[in-house]
Short mmCIF file of C-alpha atoms and ligand atoms in Angstrom, two decimals:
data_model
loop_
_atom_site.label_atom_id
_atom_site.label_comp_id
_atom_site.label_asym_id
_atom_site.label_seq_id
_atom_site.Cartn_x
_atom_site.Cartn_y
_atom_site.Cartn_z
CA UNK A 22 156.75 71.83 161.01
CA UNK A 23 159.47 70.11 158.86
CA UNK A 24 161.69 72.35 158.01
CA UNK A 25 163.64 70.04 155.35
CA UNK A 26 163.40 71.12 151.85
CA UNK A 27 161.81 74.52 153.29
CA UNK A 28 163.76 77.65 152.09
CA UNK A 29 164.40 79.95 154.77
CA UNK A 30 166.50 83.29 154.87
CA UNK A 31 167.77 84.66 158.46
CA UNK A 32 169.49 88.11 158.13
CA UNK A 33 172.38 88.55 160.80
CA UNK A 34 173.41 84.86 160.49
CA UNK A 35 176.96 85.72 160.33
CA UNK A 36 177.44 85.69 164.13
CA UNK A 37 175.45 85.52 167.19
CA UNK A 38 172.13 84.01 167.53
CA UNK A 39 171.20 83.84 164.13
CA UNK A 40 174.62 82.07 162.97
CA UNK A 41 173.44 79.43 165.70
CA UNK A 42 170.12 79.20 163.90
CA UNK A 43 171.38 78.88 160.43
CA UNK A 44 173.61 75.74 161.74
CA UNK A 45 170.59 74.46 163.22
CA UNK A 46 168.35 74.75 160.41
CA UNK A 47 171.05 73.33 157.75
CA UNK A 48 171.49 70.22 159.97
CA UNK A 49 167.50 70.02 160.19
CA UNK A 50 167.65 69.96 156.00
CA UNK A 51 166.47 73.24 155.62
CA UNK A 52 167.87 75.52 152.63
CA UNK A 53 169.22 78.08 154.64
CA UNK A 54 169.94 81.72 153.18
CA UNK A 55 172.46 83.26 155.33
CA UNK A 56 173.18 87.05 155.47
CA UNK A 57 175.21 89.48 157.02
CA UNK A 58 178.07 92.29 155.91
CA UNK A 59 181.00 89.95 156.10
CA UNK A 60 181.89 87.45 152.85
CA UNK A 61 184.83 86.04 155.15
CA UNK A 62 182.49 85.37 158.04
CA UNK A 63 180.26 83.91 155.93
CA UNK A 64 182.48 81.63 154.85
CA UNK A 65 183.24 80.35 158.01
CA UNK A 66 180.14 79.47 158.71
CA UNK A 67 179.64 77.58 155.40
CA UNK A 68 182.61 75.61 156.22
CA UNK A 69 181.30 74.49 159.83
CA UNK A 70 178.04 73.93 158.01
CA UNK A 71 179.52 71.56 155.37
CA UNK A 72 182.15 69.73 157.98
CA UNK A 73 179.04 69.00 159.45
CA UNK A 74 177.88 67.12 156.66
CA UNK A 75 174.91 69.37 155.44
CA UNK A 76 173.96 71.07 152.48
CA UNK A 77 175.58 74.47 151.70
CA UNK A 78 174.07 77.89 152.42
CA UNK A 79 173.57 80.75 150.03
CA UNK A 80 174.96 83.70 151.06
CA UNK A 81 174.06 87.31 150.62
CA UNK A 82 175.78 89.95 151.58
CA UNK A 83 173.83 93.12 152.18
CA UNK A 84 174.47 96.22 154.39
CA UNK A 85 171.01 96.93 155.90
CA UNK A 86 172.34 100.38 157.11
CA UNK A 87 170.77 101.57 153.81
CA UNK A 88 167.67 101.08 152.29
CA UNK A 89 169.33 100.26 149.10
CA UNK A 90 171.37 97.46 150.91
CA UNK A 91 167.86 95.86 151.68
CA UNK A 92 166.41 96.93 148.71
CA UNK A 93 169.02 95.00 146.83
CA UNK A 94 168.82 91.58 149.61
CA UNK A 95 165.42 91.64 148.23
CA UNK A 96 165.72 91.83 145.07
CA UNK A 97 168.81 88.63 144.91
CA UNK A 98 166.89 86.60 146.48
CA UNK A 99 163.65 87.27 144.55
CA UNK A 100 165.79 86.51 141.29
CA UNK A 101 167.06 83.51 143.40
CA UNK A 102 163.94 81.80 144.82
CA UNK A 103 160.50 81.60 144.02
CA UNK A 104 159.34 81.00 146.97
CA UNK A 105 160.54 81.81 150.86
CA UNK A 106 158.61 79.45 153.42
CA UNK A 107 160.59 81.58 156.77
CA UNK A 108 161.94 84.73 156.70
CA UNK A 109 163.59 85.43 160.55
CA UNK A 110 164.45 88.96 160.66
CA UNK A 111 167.27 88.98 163.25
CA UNK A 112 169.78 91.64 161.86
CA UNK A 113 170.46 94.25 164.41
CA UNK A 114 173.42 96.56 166.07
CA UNK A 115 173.25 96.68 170.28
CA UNK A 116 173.15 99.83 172.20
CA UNK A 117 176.74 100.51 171.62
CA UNK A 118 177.85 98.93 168.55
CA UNK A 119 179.92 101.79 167.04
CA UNK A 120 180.12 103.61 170.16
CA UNK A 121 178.02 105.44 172.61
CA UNK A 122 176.70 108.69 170.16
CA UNK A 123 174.42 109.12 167.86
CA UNK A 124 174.73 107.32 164.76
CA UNK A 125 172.62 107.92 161.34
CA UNK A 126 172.22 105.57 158.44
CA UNK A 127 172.91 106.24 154.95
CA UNK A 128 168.97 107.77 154.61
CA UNK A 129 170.30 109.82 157.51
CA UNK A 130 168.03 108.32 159.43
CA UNK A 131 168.48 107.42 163.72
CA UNK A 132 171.39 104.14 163.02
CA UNK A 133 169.34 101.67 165.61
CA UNK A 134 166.04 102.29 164.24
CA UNK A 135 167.29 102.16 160.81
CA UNK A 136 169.07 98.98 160.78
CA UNK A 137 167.44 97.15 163.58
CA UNK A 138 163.25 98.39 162.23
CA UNK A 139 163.22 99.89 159.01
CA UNK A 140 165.44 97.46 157.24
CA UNK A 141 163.11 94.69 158.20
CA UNK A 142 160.10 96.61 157.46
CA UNK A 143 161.02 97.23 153.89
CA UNK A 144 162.32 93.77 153.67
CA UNK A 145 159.03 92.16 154.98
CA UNK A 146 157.08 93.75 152.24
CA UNK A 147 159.29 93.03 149.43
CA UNK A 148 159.87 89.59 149.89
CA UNK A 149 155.95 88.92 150.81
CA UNK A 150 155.04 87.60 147.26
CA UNK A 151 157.36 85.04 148.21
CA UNK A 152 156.49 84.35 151.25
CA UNK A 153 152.99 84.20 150.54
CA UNK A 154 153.41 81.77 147.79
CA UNK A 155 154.80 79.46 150.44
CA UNK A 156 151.81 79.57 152.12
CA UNK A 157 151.66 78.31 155.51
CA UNK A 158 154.85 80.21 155.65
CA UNK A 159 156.01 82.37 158.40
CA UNK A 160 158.19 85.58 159.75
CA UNK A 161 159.82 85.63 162.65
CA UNK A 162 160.76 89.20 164.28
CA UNK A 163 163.68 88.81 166.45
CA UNK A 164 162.85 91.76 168.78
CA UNK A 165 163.62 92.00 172.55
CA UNK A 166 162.34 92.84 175.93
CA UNK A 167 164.43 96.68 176.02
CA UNK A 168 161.29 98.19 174.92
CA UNK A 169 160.90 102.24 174.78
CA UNK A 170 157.77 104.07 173.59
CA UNK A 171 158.24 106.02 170.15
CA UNK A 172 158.64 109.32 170.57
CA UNK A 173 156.66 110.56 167.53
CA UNK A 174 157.85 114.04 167.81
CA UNK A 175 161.48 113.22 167.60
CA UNK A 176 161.22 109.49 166.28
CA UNK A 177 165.42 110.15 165.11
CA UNK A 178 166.04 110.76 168.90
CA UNK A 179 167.96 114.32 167.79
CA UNK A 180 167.35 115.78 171.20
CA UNK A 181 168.59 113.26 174.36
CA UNK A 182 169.85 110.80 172.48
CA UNK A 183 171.22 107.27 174.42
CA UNK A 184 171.90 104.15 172.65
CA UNK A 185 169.28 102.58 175.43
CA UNK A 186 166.68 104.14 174.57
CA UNK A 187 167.43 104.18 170.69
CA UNK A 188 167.76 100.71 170.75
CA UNK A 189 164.65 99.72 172.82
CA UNK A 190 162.73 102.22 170.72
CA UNK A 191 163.56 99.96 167.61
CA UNK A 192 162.93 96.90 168.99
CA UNK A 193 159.37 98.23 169.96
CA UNK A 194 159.07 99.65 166.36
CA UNK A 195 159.26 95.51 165.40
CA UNK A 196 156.73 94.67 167.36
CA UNK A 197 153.94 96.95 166.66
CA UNK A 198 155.00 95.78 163.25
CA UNK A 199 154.13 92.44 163.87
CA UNK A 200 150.92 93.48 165.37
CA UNK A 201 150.13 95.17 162.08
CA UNK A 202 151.45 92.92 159.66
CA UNK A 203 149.29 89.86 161.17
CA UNK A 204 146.37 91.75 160.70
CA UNK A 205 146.61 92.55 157.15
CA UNK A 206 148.27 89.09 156.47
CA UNK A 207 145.07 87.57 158.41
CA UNK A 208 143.67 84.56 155.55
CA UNK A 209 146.79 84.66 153.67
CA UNK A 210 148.43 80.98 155.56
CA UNK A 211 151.54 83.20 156.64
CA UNK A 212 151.83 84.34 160.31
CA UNK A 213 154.18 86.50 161.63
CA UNK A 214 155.39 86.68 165.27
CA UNK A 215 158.02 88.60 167.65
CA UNK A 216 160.43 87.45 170.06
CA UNK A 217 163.01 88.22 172.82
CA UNK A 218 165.01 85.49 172.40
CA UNK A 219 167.00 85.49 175.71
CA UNK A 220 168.47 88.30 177.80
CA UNK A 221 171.69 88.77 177.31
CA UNK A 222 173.44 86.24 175.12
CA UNK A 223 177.10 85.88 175.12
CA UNK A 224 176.94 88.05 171.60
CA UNK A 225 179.00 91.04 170.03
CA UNK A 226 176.36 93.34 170.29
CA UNK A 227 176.13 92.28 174.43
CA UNK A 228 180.43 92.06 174.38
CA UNK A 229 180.20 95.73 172.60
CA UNK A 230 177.73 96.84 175.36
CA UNK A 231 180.01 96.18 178.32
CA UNK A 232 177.47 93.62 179.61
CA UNK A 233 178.20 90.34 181.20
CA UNK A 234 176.41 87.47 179.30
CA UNK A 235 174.00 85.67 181.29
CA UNK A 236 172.34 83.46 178.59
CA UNK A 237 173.91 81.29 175.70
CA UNK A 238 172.84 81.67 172.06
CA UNK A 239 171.54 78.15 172.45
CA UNK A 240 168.90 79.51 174.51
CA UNK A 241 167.97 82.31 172.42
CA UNK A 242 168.30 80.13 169.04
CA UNK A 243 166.28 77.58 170.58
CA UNK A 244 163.38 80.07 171.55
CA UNK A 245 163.70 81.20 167.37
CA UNK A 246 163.37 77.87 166.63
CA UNK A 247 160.48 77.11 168.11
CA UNK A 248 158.81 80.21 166.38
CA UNK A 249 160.03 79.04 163.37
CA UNK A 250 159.34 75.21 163.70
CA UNK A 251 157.05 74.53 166.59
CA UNK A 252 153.43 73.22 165.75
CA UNK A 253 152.24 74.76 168.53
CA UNK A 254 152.66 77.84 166.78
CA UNK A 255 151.01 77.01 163.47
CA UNK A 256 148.36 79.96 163.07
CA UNK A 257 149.06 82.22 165.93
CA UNK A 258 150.23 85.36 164.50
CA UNK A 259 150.58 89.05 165.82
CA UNK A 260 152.05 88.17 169.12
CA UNK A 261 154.93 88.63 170.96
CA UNK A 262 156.95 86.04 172.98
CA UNK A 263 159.60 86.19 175.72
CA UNK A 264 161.57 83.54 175.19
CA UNK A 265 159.42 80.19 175.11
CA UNK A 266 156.32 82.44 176.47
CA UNK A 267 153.44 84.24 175.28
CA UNK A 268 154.11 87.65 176.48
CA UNK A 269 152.99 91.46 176.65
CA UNK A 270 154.94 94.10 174.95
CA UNK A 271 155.01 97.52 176.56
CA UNK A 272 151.29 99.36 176.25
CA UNK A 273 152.22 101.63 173.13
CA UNK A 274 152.16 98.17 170.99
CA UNK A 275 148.26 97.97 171.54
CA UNK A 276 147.78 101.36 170.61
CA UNK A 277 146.51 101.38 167.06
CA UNK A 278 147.01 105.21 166.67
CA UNK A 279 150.50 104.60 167.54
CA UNK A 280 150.80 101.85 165.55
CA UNK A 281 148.83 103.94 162.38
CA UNK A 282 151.47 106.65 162.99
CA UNK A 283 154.56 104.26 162.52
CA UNK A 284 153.16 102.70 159.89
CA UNK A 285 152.38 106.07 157.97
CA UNK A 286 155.87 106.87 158.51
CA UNK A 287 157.64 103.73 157.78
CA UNK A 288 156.00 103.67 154.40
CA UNK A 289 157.08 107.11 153.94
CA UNK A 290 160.55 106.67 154.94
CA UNK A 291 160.71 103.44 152.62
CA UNK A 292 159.09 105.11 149.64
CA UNK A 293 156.88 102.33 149.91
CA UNK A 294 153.65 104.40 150.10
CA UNK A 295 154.70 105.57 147.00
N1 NAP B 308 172.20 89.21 172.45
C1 NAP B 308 171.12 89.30 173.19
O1 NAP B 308 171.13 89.06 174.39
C2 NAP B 308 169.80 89.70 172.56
C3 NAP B 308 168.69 89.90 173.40
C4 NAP B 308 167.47 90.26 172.84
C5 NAP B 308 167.38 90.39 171.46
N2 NAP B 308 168.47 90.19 170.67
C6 NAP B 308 168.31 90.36 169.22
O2 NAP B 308 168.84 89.22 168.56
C7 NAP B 308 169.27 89.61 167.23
C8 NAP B 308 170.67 89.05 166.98
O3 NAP B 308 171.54 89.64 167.94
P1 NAP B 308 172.94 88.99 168.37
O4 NAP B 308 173.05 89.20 169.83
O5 NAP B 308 173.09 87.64 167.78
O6 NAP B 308 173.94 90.03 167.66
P2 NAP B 308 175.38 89.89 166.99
O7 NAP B 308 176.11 88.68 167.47
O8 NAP B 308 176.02 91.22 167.17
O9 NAP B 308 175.03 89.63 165.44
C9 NAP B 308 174.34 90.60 164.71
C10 NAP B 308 174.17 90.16 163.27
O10 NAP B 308 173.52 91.24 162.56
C11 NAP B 308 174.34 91.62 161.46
N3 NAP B 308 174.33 93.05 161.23
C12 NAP B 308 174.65 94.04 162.10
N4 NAP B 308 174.59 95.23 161.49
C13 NAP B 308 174.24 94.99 160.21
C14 NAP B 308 174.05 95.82 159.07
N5 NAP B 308 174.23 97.15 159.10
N6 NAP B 308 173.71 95.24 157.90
C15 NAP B 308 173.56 93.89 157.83
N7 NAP B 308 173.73 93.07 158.86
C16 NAP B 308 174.09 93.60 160.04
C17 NAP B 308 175.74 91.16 161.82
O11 NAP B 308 176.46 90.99 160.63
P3 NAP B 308 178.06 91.16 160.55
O12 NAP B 308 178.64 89.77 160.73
O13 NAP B 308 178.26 91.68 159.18
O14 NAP B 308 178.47 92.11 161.65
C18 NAP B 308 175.47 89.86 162.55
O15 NAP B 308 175.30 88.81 161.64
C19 NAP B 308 169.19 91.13 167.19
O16 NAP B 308 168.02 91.53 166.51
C20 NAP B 308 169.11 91.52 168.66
O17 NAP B 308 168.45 92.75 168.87
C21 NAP B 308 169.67 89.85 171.19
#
């Protein structure tokens, strides 16, 4: 796919991986919507993007720790754009952003699988009018291998809580999304796929972790790049990818009870069911 002239918004593209991605796109001709917390950051990267000699991004600034702060990312760029031909949700906190206990979001719900799930969940859905009228359009989940099964009796992780385990239990949460959201989006022109982009890219959220880098955000942008641009992809949907590769996800992301249950829940939690 061409991605010039194609309006694409990539949450987390103040830093890491997706502030590779955004750089990327912009010098591809793409009209990137950045996002993050940060307005200075932001403008850094605007700056490299128009040294470069490429058109400027549009920046929103939303905290996705509440469901308001996506709410209202939603509801700019609605007013913005009428239609979204990618939307690569790549926002997310590490292990140990913040430290090593348990964090809650301003729902109160478990910080990990607030920001790093439910943000993009409620985010998905409100911006798929857009999406779909940019049909062949598609989303990109930027999930990861650290994969834990959901614990549907303590989802919020209130009882042996480790930023691990929060954090892989999130990234699962995306990707049983993805499952889901293919199907119902089956006949609509948009696809939606999940990735681990590479393990361990020289990142904050890896830094903030304690973990030596072993990849480069090249590699991991490169991998979102291809989900985002490749025509090999063109009409797969609902799958998961480790790196370049089709992959499998841990078992509980083929179990459609599981996946009913988190889906029952997530539109609860949203107020979406409402
Ligand atoms: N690094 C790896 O090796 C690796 C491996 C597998 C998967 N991944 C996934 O790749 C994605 C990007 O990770 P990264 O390594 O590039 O991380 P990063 O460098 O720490 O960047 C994270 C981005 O998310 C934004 N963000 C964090 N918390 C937010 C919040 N509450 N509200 C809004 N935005 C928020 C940050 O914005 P600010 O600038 O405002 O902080 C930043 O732009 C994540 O989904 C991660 O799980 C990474």
């Amino acid at each position: 796919m061409d991605v010039s002239g194609k309006t694409i918004l990539i949450t987390g593209s103040t830093d890491g991986v997706g502030r590779y991605v955004a750089r990327q796109l912009a010098a591809r001709g793409a009209k990137v919507l950045i996002h993050g917390r940060d307005a200075a950051r932001a403008k850094a990267l605007t700056d490299d993007i128009q040294r470069d000699r490429h058109a400027a991004p549009t920046f929103y600034q939303a905290d996705l720790s509440s469901l308001a702060g996506a709410r209202q990312l939603a509801s700019a760029v609605t007013r913005d754009h009428k239609r979204l031909d990618v939307f690569i949700s790549n926002a997310g906190i590490g292990s140990q952003n913040g430290g090593a206990g348990r964090q809650t979001s301003a729902d109160g719900h478990e910080l990990r699988f607030a920001v790093n799930y439910l943000s993009g969940f409620l985010l998905a859905h409100l911006l798929l009018p857009l999406i779909k009228e940019a049909a062949p359009s598609r989303i990109v989940n930027v999930a990861s291998l650290g994969q834990h099964p959901i614990d549907f009796d303590d989802v919020m992780i209130t009882k042996g809580y480790n930023g691990s385990r929060a954090y892989a239990q999130s990234k699962l949460a995306q990707i049983m999304f993805t499952i889901d959201l293919a199907e119902e989006l089956k006949g609509s022109g948009v696809t939606v796929n999940s990735l681990h982009p590479a393990t361990y890219m020289n990142t904050t959220m890896v830094r903030a972790g304690g973990i030596t880098p072993i990849s480069t955000v090249e590699q991991g942008g490169e991998a979102i790049l291809h989900r985002v641009a490749g025509d090999d992809v063109a009409g797969k949907s609902g799958l998961f990818f480790n790196g370049m590769n089709e992959a499998r996800a841990n078992p509980q992301a083929y179990d459609a009870a599981a996946r009913k249950r988190l889906r029952m829940l997530s539109l609860e939690l949203t107020g979406l069911s409402a």
